[in-house]
Amino acid sequence: MATLMPNPLICPFSPTELVHASASFQPRPRTLFDPNPPPTRARRSEGSSTDTAPKPDADGFIESDLRAGGPKLCEPPCETIRKLPTGLKNYDLFRGPGSFQLMTKLSDICRDDNVRPDHMEFCGRRSMYEPDRNPIVTLLVVAKRNNPSQGSWTIVSRKLFHYLRGSGITDVSVEIMDEKFEEDPRIHACVQSDAIFPIWKQVALQIFHNIDRRGIFTIGCFRIGDDNDRLKCPPTILLGVDRAVKRDWKPVRDTIVAILDNRGLLNVAVTIQKDNRVTRRGGIIDDQGVAVEDCRKDPNLGTSLSPWDRKDEHGTLGGWVDVRNPKNGVWSTFAITCAHCCFPRESAVSEGDRQVVQNWKQQGVRIHDEHKTRLLPVDSPSYRDIKTKLDLLASEIEMSKSRKEYQEVETLNSKEDFVMPFLESTWRDISAAINRRQKERHTIKKFLHDNENGSRLGTVFAASGLREVTSTDNPNSLSIRDWALVRVDGGRATGTNTFKSPPKSPVADLSQLKKFSSRLPALDDKLFKIGRATGYTDGKYGNLVICHIATKMVNGKKEDVPTWEHVLLSDGSGKGFNPVVDPGDSGSLVFDEIGVVLGMIFGGNGKSNIGYFTAARDLIADIKRITGVQEIRLHGSVD
């Protein structure tokens, strides 16, 4: 069976990991009399430290270092759905009167094979990549697996499965896992003393040119491990890849290891992980819609934004900028966000308009473009946010009115009968909740009614498109440009760059964005952003830029090119880490502890613990290039 890798220098497993090679370490000799063996790297594939990807047996059961079971296990990372429908077959055995006796017997089976459950339950299990699929009803057993010589968990899981079948429970899978199976390691920025730090771009380019890049999104370098002290976590080359591309990733990993070894970078590990977007509890998928206070003519920074009347798209109004007309000297104010948050889906427009949108993505939107009024109106708050909130309020009102206590008092009141004081008190509380929600619905509907075009904010004035452009700090490096300026319609008003910091924020007194700065963040700078999806979040500058693999048309052919993007890292990790960037946060301005804007978020990684942003000086330079203006400032800027 697979065994755990005992060396503490080896990076812990991540639920999205495909393959891993540790930093080089000195293994112990077999006996006291044997010479020291040469340094080596431990390798792992899909959670198995034999470096052989686990394959299911004929009956569907499978085992890796930290998980075993079958016949159906979902692809990690997984979510657990603990609330089972009461109409589920065998529900009484899972949660009802018969559950205690069943769970006692199942626990005894585990202990007989030296598996000591910390927790055991019947639940639903589902891959976070497939939120719309029906969960797999599963007996989930959580146990520690610290001893490499521990017996096979597959044997135990089969015994549990066959006992359930013998008890008439035939449609349940069994999963035994260590809780570490669902924990993500910590990601820290590298430090200047790391040998790879001064030569990172050279190493990244060598990797870029020497690997098969099919399915690869990004190449980064961080210190990754399970310790809060980053100096106890090895520098690690981290590749983010597309889970839909099915290939053997070990040759890519081993090519990178050879590059590192040839450069003497023996202390640098390699991890290749799936980097597709996952759904998380508390994220956009569980969203509550627009905040009522955001239904105003002059939207706050951080308010949702989307193409006009589109039900699915979602982005963030990052803030407000002033642009000076070079001809008459007049300053005009625009909302700033990402271009990709404003463009319509190509599948939703005509063939002719599709060509227009494609040209915009490649060349940008100019200020005199004749198509933008028709194709680039923008909502804020977004249609999705408003509809979600109205539907949620209507549902909550209906649920409150359907409560037995409320209906009983309503009936008594209609007959002018006596109402018991305790019933009347409950009725008053429910009525107050109903009135509050009805007022919120009225406020939202009045906002939509008072504006001729509902939640429409305005029209894109100019935009970068989705381009790779020479960086201002290095003419030999490309970086992504993804911005848009939105001119406000007559029925709406420009907002301010003020906000309220959370009381527990490191900068709780900060209440306004001050100005743009052309400087890059310093090493380990604390950075902040206010986005639609995750709200007010803080993180740290990633120190080393990440290599993003983009595709450009060169002489009529598609060609991979490296772009170099700045990184915002989450401060947390594990099962409860705070996401720094989620879908819907694109367009958020990145600022420091005194409110100076240093960039704008345009995306992030699949696990939401890494955000990518364009530096403010690159952003401003490109706005000037596309619009022809020479002076840009943050609205209400403080010099």
XYZ file of C-alpha atoms in Angstrom:
639
model
C 0.000 0.000 0.000
C 0.977 3.651 -0.215
C 2.875 4.994 2.784
C 3.118 8.457 4.199
C 6.330 10.328 3.617
C 7.829 10.774 7.087
C 10.304 13.571 6.352
C 9.112 16.870 7.921
C 10.755 18.898 5.141
C 8.280 17.528 2.614
C 5.373 19.807 1.762
C 2.014 18.525 3.042
C -0.516 17.215 0.554
C -2.990 19.645 -1.008
C -6.472 18.551 -2.186
C -5.725 19.988 -5.632
C -2.241 18.497 -5.956
C -1.463 16.325 -8.970
C 2.274 15.678 -8.555
C 4.965 16.867 -6.167
C 8.732 16.644 -5.722
C 10.182 17.708 -2.396
C 13.256 19.788 -1.793
C 16.406 17.679 -1.715
C 17.123 16.011 1.647
C 19.613 13.569 3.124
C 18.009 10.137 3.690
C 19.114 7.955 6.572
C 21.455 5.009 5.891
C 19.843 1.588 6.211
C 22.131 0.624 9.100
C 24.660 2.359 11.300
C 27.431 0.732 9.273
C 26.218 1.828 5.831
C 27.562 5.019 4.224
C 25.243 7.971 3.835
C 23.226 7.657 0.622
C 23.242 10.604 -1.797
C 20.697 13.414 -1.309
C 17.334 12.691 -2.865
C 13.898 14.157 -3.461
C 10.695 12.457 -2.362
C 8.096 12.298 -5.112
C 4.330 12.011 -4.891
C 1.552 11.489 -7.471
C -2.107 12.270 -6.793
C -1.674 11.838 -3.059
C 0.425 8.662 -3.222
C 4.012 8.760 -1.962
C 4.892 5.714 -4.059
C 4.805 8.226 -6.954
C 2.334 5.955 -8.714
C -1.084 7.503 -9.235
C -3.695 5.402 -7.389
C -5.970 3.357 -9.648
C -9.341 1.965 -8.563
C -9.716 -1.789 -8.207
C -12.359 -3.658 -10.197
C -14.931 -2.955 -7.471
C -14.194 0.784 -7.524
C -12.242 0.934 -4.245
C -9.101 3.069 -4.259
C -6.418 4.184 -1.772
C -3.920 7.016 -1.441
C -1.869 8.237 1.527
C -4.692 10.109 3.238
C -7.890 8.630 1.791
C -9.403 5.283 0.838
C -12.810 3.923 -0.028
C -15.354 3.229 -2.721
C -17.125 2.293 -4.826
C -17.658 5.988 -5.664
C -15.411 8.748 -4.353
C -15.687 12.300 -5.652
C -12.734 14.200 -7.100
C -10.942 16.381 -4.534
C -11.315 19.008 -3.263
C -14.623 17.828 -1.798
C -17.428 19.430 0.138
C -19.520 17.693 2.793
C -23.308 18.126 2.790
C -24.413 17.214 6.304
C -28.124 17.938 5.947
C -29.582 14.829 4.335
C -33.145 14.906 2.948
C -35.545 13.247 5.392
C -37.120 11.297 2.531
C -33.828 9.590 1.719
C -33.945 5.791 1.726
C -32.656 4.422 5.072
C -32.776 7.911 6.634
C -33.841 6.476 10.006
C -30.742 4.284 10.037
C -28.548 7.293 9.200
C -30.023 9.832 11.621
C -33.047 8.239 13.294
C -33.653 5.838 16.213
C -31.662 3.016 14.607
C -28.534 5.076 13.994
C -26.824 4.564 17.368
C -26.716 0.787 17.100
C -25.515 0.945 13.481
C -22.773 3.492 14.177
C -21.572 1.481 17.182
C -21.144 -1.615 15.012
C -19.377 0.343 12.257
C -17.022 1.877 14.819
C -16.205 -1.600 16.169
C -15.297 -2.774 12.647
C -12.862 0.138 12.331
C -11.236 -0.484 15.708
C -10.811 -4.187 14.983
C -8.503 -3.135 12.112
C -6.668 -0.493 14.155
C -8.555 2.459 12.621
C -9.731 4.741 15.417
C -12.387 7.144 14.122
C -12.301 10.717 15.390
C -15.619 11.260 13.653
C -18.084 9.178 11.666
C -21.275 10.210 9.870
C -23.546 9.576 6.920
C -23.473 12.618 4.654
C -23.341 13.788 1.068
C -19.961 14.237 -0.636
C -19.432 16.239 -3.794
C -16.492 17.629 -5.745
C -16.169 21.395 -5.495
C -15.595 21.396 -9.241
C -19.108 20.003 -9.815
C -21.494 22.002 -7.590
C -24.548 21.057 -9.666
C -24.098 17.288 -9.370
C -26.075 15.236 -6.872
C -23.965 14.447 -3.797
C -22.769 10.877 -3.248
C -24.391 9.481 -0.095
C -21.359 8.394 1.914
C -20.321 6.901 5.220
C -17.473 9.296 6.044
C -14.912 8.112 8.596
C -12.316 10.643 9.772
C -9.236 9.114 11.408
C -5.560 9.952 11.862
C -2.954 8.197 9.758
C 0.428 8.962 11.262
C 1.998 5.501 11.156
C 3.415 4.598 7.723
C 3.147 0.890 8.527
C -0.549 1.116 9.384
C -2.755 -1.505 7.717
C -4.611 -0.860 4.492
C -7.633 1.417 4.772
C -9.077 -0.213 1.669
C -9.567 -3.458 3.609
C -11.438 -1.606 6.362
C -13.563 0.398 3.934
C -14.594 -2.804 2.142
C -15.588 -4.401 5.451
C -17.735 -1.371 6.262
C -19.280 -1.427 2.810
C -20.155 -5.125 2.962
C -21.637 -4.758 6.441
C -23.873 -1.948 5.168
C -24.959 -4.074 2.217
C -25.748 -6.933 4.576
C -27.900 -4.516 6.573
C -29.908 -3.614 3.476
C -28.061 -0.329 2.817
C -26.977 -0.795 -0.785
C -26.622 2.722 -2.196
C -23.935 4.200 0.062
C -20.201 4.652 -0.558
C -17.566 4.446 2.172
C -14.759 6.987 2.571
C -12.019 6.921 5.215
C -9.794 9.985 5.333
C -7.309 11.815 7.481
C -8.483 15.381 8.134
C -5.234 16.556 6.509
C -6.681 15.361 3.204
C -8.861 18.491 3.127
C -6.325 21.013 4.421
C -4.382 23.325 2.152
C -0.787 24.172 3.027
C 0.198 27.739 3.744
C 1.524 29.865 0.902
C 4.100 32.490 1.837
C 6.111 34.905 -0.276
C 9.745 34.043 -0.941
C 12.449 36.147 0.716
C 15.435 37.950 -0.768
C 17.884 35.529 0.841
C 16.419 32.610 -1.138
C 18.901 31.502 -3.796
C 16.141 31.503 -6.414
C 14.954 35.038 -5.580
C 17.374 37.118 -7.735
C 17.199 34.717 -10.686
C 13.500 33.849 -10.562
C 12.610 35.229 -13.993
C 15.516 33.384 -15.602
C 14.418 30.121 -13.978
C 10.767 30.673 -14.904
C 11.660 31.376 -18.539
C 13.853 28.277 -18.679
C 10.910 26.249 -17.384
C 8.553 27.963 -19.856
C 10.751 27.089 -22.835
C 11.572 23.508 -21.803
C 8.213 22.008 -20.838
C 5.130 20.955 -22.758
C 2.882 23.910 -21.839
C -0.405 22.264 -22.801
C -2.962 22.891 -20.051
C -0.689 25.089 -17.919
C -2.028 28.428 -16.634
C 0.731 29.807 -14.398
C 4.273 29.247 -13.127
C 4.986 30.772 -9.712
C 7.419 30.520 -6.829
C 6.415 30.651 -3.165
C 7.391 29.190 0.179
C 4.823 26.449 0.807
C 4.365 24.306 3.920
C 2.283 23.782 7.044
C 4.047 26.262 9.327
C 3.201 29.890 10.102
C 6.921 30.616 9.922
C 7.718 30.790 6.220
C 11.396 30.103 6.862
C 10.301 26.591 7.861
C 8.527 26.136 4.515
C 10.651 25.303 1.437
C 10.682 27.522 -1.668
C 8.458 25.769 -4.196
C 7.854 26.085 -7.922
C 4.054 26.033 -8.199
C 2.332 25.276 -11.508
C -1.402 25.893 -11.842
C -2.963 23.687 -14.521
C -6.312 22.871 -16.122
C -7.972 19.785 -14.593
C -9.760 19.166 -17.903
C -6.425 18.400 -19.588
C -5.780 14.738 -18.850
C -2.075 13.972 -19.091
C 0.801 12.501 -17.121
C 2.255 15.474 -15.242
C 5.324 13.640 -13.926
C 7.497 14.404 -17.003
C 6.797 18.130 -16.539
C 7.663 17.905 -12.849
C 10.853 15.966 -13.517
C 11.956 18.414 -16.226
C 11.615 21.236 -13.700
C 13.524 19.214 -11.084
C 16.368 18.726 -13.587
C 16.469 22.487 -14.265
C 16.630 23.207 -10.527
C 19.311 20.580 -9.902
C 21.470 21.865 -12.767
C 21.315 25.339 -11.243
C 22.158 24.045 -7.779
C 18.705 24.942 -6.444
C 18.425 21.725 -4.467
C 16.313 23.290 -1.721
C 13.475 24.229 -4.113
C 10.490 21.874 -4.333
C 8.004 21.448 -7.209
C 4.210 21.147 -7.033
C 1.768 20.895 -9.930
C -1.844 21.439 -8.912
C -5.274 21.858 -10.471
C -6.070 25.547 -10.694
C -9.670 25.603 -11.879
C -12.187 27.593 -9.900
C -13.725 25.758 -6.955
C -16.972 26.565 -5.171
C -16.801 27.247 -1.456
C -19.391 27.655 1.252
C -19.777 31.338 1.998
C -18.620 32.332 -1.481
C -20.605 33.735 -4.388
C -22.498 30.479 -4.764
C -24.162 31.137 -1.374
C -24.543 34.846 -2.065
C -27.185 37.043 -0.470
C -27.469 39.525 -3.328
C -27.128 43.288 -3.196
C -26.896 45.152 0.089
C -29.861 47.527 0.280
C -27.561 50.463 1.058
C -25.849 49.881 -2.305
C -29.076 50.670 -4.194
C -28.244 54.339 -4.642
C -27.658 56.767 -7.488
C -23.991 57.242 -6.595
C -22.668 53.697 -6.092
C -20.031 52.917 -3.507
C -16.685 51.485 -4.476
C -16.867 47.722 -4.112
C -20.434 47.583 -5.491
C -21.215 44.848 -8.011
C -21.048 45.676 -11.708
C -21.993 43.760 -14.853
C -22.862 44.117 -18.537
C -26.322 45.653 -18.765
C -29.173 43.273 -17.971
C -26.925 40.188 -18.039
C -28.035 37.722 -15.371
C -24.779 35.831 -14.777
C -21.816 38.172 -15.206
C -20.340 39.777 -12.135
C -17.525 42.215 -11.334
C -16.586 45.074 -9.013
C -16.779 48.828 -9.350
C -13.244 49.472 -8.154
C -13.494 53.205 -7.574
C -13.710 56.598 -9.270
C -11.061 58.344 -11.372
C -10.815 61.825 -12.896
C -9.562 62.273 -16.456
C -8.651 65.696 -17.867
C -9.702 66.525 -21.415
C -6.487 67.648 -23.176
C -8.451 69.987 -25.484
C -10.416 72.082 -22.980
C -8.845 71.191 -19.632
C -12.147 69.965 -18.145
C -11.975 67.096 -15.649
C -14.522 64.258 -15.998
C -15.158 61.453 -13.520
C -15.487 57.777 -14.481
C -15.980 54.486 -12.689
C -13.045 52.121 -13.113
C -13.294 48.341 -13.368
C -12.054 45.455 -15.545
C -12.857 45.284 -19.257
C -13.817 41.610 -19.031
C -16.520 42.580 -16.500
C -18.141 44.868 -19.104
C -17.894 42.925 -22.352
C -20.952 40.920 -23.432
C -20.616 37.206 -24.008
C -19.747 36.515 -27.618
C -22.387 33.781 -27.719
C -25.079 36.314 -26.761
C -24.549 38.711 -29.697
C -24.939 38.523 -33.465
C -22.137 37.311 -35.718
C -21.331 40.874 -36.768
C -21.241 42.111 -33.175
C -19.130 39.113 -32.216
C -16.406 40.406 -34.521
C -16.687 43.836 -32.885
C -16.241 42.335 -29.410
C -13.273 40.249 -30.583
C -11.624 43.364 -32.007
C -12.197 45.183 -28.715
C -10.503 42.373 -26.806
C -7.461 42.533 -29.086
C -7.176 46.293 -29.602
C -9.197 48.017 -26.877
C -12.229 50.321 -26.984
C -11.516 53.858 -28.212
C -13.416 56.905 -27.000
C -15.128 57.549 -30.370
C -16.140 53.938 -31.067
C -19.592 53.887 -32.688
C -20.619 50.479 -31.312
C -20.023 50.969 -27.594
C -23.295 52.792 -26.829
C -25.244 49.806 -28.122
C -23.045 46.969 -26.845
C -21.361 48.290 -23.702
C -23.963 49.636 -21.259
C -23.124 48.652 -17.677
C -25.249 47.925 -14.583
C -24.304 48.727 -10.998
C -25.495 47.028 -8.860
C -25.556 44.033 -11.173
C -28.787 42.493 -12.457
C -27.797 39.251 -10.745
C -27.302 40.938 -7.378
C -30.631 42.754 -7.485
C -32.675 39.769 -8.634
C -31.030 37.511 -6.046
C -31.891 39.944 -3.242
C -35.487 40.519 -4.364
C -36.096 36.771 -4.681
C -34.479 36.108 -1.306
C -36.566 38.760 0.457
C -39.768 37.458 -1.151
C -38.925 33.931 -0.011
C -38.171 35.069 3.545
C -41.438 37.033 3.722
C -43.386 34.011 2.509
C -41.682 31.743 5.050
C -42.433 34.159 7.890
C -46.080 34.437 6.890
C -46.400 30.649 6.724
C -45.280 30.157 10.328
C -47.969 28.527 12.443
C -47.847 31.166 15.205
C -48.230 34.026 12.722
C -51.167 32.435 10.900
C -52.890 31.573 14.180
C -52.793 35.165 15.422
C -53.792 36.518 12.006
C -56.890 34.288 12.117
C -57.733 35.351 15.673
C -57.274 39.030 14.795
C -59.545 38.701 11.764
C -62.255 37.341 14.079
C -61.422 39.925 16.749
C -60.860 37.061 19.206
C -58.637 37.164 22.270
C -54.933 36.518 21.655
C -52.744 35.030 24.367
C -49.915 37.446 25.337
C -47.118 34.986 24.503
C -48.636 34.391 21.050
C -49.033 38.103 20.443
C -45.382 38.701 21.370
C -44.236 36.090 18.842
C -46.583 37.529 16.212
C -45.159 41.033 16.768
C -41.588 39.762 16.285
C -42.538 37.962 13.070
C -44.498 40.981 11.829
C -41.520 43.257 12.491
C -39.279 40.954 10.429
C -41.849 40.910 7.606
C -42.157 44.716 7.647
C -38.387 45.142 7.610
C -38.018 42.895 4.565
C -40.951 44.536 2.800
C -39.302 47.934 3.319
C -36.066 46.576 1.864
C -37.920 45.283 -1.197
C -39.643 48.653 -1.548
C -36.292 50.491 -1.342
C -34.793 48.320 -4.091
C -37.853 48.614 -6.332
C -37.994 52.391 -5.818
C -34.338 52.614 -6.821
C -35.111 50.717 -10.028
C -38.245 52.792 -10.704
C -36.565 56.157 -10.121
C -33.872 55.357 -12.687
C -35.132 55.337 -16.252
C -32.971 52.311 -17.118
C -33.227 50.423 -13.837
C -29.802 49.696 -12.370
C -27.933 50.895 -15.452
C -24.943 52.970 -14.401
C -23.688 54.143 -17.770
C -21.649 53.117 -20.803
C -18.018 52.146 -21.260
C -16.090 55.270 -22.268
C -12.843 53.458 -23.086
C -11.285 50.084 -22.303
C -8.010 48.231 -22.672
C -9.481 45.073 -24.106
C -7.710 41.917 -22.948
C -4.153 42.613 -24.091
C -0.576 41.683 -23.229
C 1.444 44.897 -23.108
C 5.065 45.825 -22.420
C 5.551 46.571 -18.732
C 6.649 50.058 -17.692
C 9.429 48.690 -15.482
C 10.884 46.293 -18.073
C 10.538 46.770 -21.854
C 11.321 43.075 -22.346
C 8.431 41.855 -20.184
C 4.721 41.664 -20.964
C 1.861 41.987 -18.489
C -1.920 41.873 -18.830
C -4.060 44.982 -19.359
C -7.705 44.607 -18.397
C -9.409 47.882 -17.445
C -12.465 49.915 -18.422
C -13.696 53.436 -17.688
C -17.479 53.807 -17.407
C -19.173 57.152 -18.090
C -22.158 57.682 -15.770
C -25.634 58.215 -17.291
C -27.624 61.364 -16.588
C -29.967 59.614 -14.164
C -27.095 58.408 -11.975
C -24.316 60.220 -10.144
C -20.625 59.688 -9.514
C -19.689 58.246 -6.152
C -16.756 58.803 -3.831
C -13.661 56.815 -2.951
C -14.627 56.603 0.707
C -15.378 53.452 2.664
C -15.604 52.063 6.177
C -12.824 49.759 7.328
C -13.839 46.799 9.521
C -13.232 47.413 13.255
C -10.726 44.541 13.424
C -8.819 45.685 10.344
C -5.115 46.527 10.806
C -6.057 49.987 9.472
C -9.478 50.447 11.104
C -9.249 54.260 10.869
C -8.636 54.293 7.106
C -11.713 55.642 5.298
C -10.601 56.993 1.912
C -8.405 56.095 -1.033
C -5.822 58.860 -1.267
C -4.110 58.755 -4.663
C -2.447 56.592 -7.289
C 1.224 55.794 -6.809
C 3.718 54.766 -9.475
C 5.781 52.780 -6.975
C 5.570 49.010 -6.770
C 4.655 47.421 -3.437
C 7.629 46.817 -1.179
C 8.575 43.292 -0.126
C 5.950 41.859 2.246
C 3.794 44.988 2.027
C 0.377 44.636 3.631
C -2.208 45.217 0.882
C -5.991 45.632 0.896
C -8.899 45.507 -1.532
C -12.699 45.911 -1.451
C -14.435 43.529 -3.834
C -17.983 42.477 -4.538
C -17.436 38.783 -3.730
C -15.181 38.788 -0.671
C -15.646 42.356 0.537
C -12.838 44.022 2.449
C -9.854 41.678 2.550
C -6.185 42.049 3.345
C -3.163 40.092 2.248
C 0.522 40.477 1.510
C 2.475 41.311 -1.594
C 3.806 38.129 -3.205
C 7.297 39.616 -3.733
C 7.996 37.548 -6.883
C 5.836 38.074 -9.968
C 4.013 35.050 -11.359
C 4.477 33.845 -14.944
C 1.074 33.673 -16.620
C 0.915 31.777 -19.913
C -1.131 33.759 -22.430
C -1.991 32.991 -26.041
C -1.394 35.623 -28.737
C -1.912 35.649 -32.479
C 1.520 36.073 -34.097
C 1.581 36.166 -37.912
C -1.825 34.501 -37.991
C -0.820 31.680 -35.637
C -1.535 31.136 -31.952
C 1.570 31.380 -29.826
C 2.169 31.008 -26.074
C 3.790 34.040 -24.452
C 4.801 34.595 -20.818
C 3.319 37.576 -18.977
C 4.522 38.684 -15.547
C 1.851 39.532 -12.998
C 1.940 40.978 -9.493
C 0.568 38.802 -6.715
C -1.586 39.382 -3.631
C -1.384 36.470 -1.160
C -3.928 35.465 1.458
C -2.656 35.612 5.025
C -4.417 32.369 6.020
C -4.626 28.718 5.006
C -6.090 25.352 5.970
C -9.780 24.493 5.951
C -10.810 27.936 7.197
C -8.486 30.317 5.370
C -9.879 33.677 4.333
C -10.068 34.023 0.543
C -8.310 37.081 -0.810
C -9.919 37.111 -4.293
C -13.031 35.308 -5.563
C -14.964 35.474 -8.844
C -16.686 38.854 -8.843
C -13.747 40.716 -7.262
C -12.130 41.683 -10.586
C -11.912 45.459 -10.845
C -11.086 45.997 -7.154
C -8.387 48.562 -6.475
C -5.407 47.388 -4.410
C -4.221 49.861 -1.772
C -1.757 50.066 1.096
C -2.086 50.939 4.782
C -2.471 54.673 4.129
C -4.929 54.390 1.228
C -2.473 54.786 -1.657
C -3.647 52.797 -4.698
C -0.940 50.494 -6.077
C -2.906 48.434 -8.591
C -6.131 46.744 -9.694
C -7.229 43.097 -9.357
C -8.009 41.318 -12.645
C -8.165 37.684 -11.509
C -7.011 35.008 -9.108
C -6.201 31.347 -8.729
C -8.670 28.505 -8.324
C -8.465 28.295 -4.534
C -8.913 32.046 -3.963
C -5.699 32.412 -1.934
C -3.743 34.173 -4.701
C -4.900 37.314 -6.495
C -3.346 38.834 -9.625
C -3.171 42.593 -10.134
C -1.902 45.180 -12.587
C 0.454 47.769 -11.090
C -0.995 51.288 -10.949
C 1.754 52.733 -13.141
C 1.049 50.154 -15.872
C -2.673 50.819 -15.511
C -2.336 54.592 -15.835
C 0.147 54.374 -18.718
C -2.265 52.206 -20.692
C -5.264 54.452 -19.977
C -3.260 57.350 -21.387
C -2.278 55.292 -24.412
C -5.835 54.198 -25.262
C -7.608 57.505 -24.521
C -4.939 60.021 -25.531
C -5.254 61.934 -22.234
C -2.235 63.052 -20.253
C -3.628 63.644 -16.760
C -5.383 61.056 -14.577
C -6.017 61.180 -10.856
C -8.026 59.373 -8.224
C -11.331 61.204 -7.669
C -11.070 63.269 -4.485
C -7.338 62.539 -4.330
C -5.321 63.859 -1.427
C -1.808 64.981 -2.371
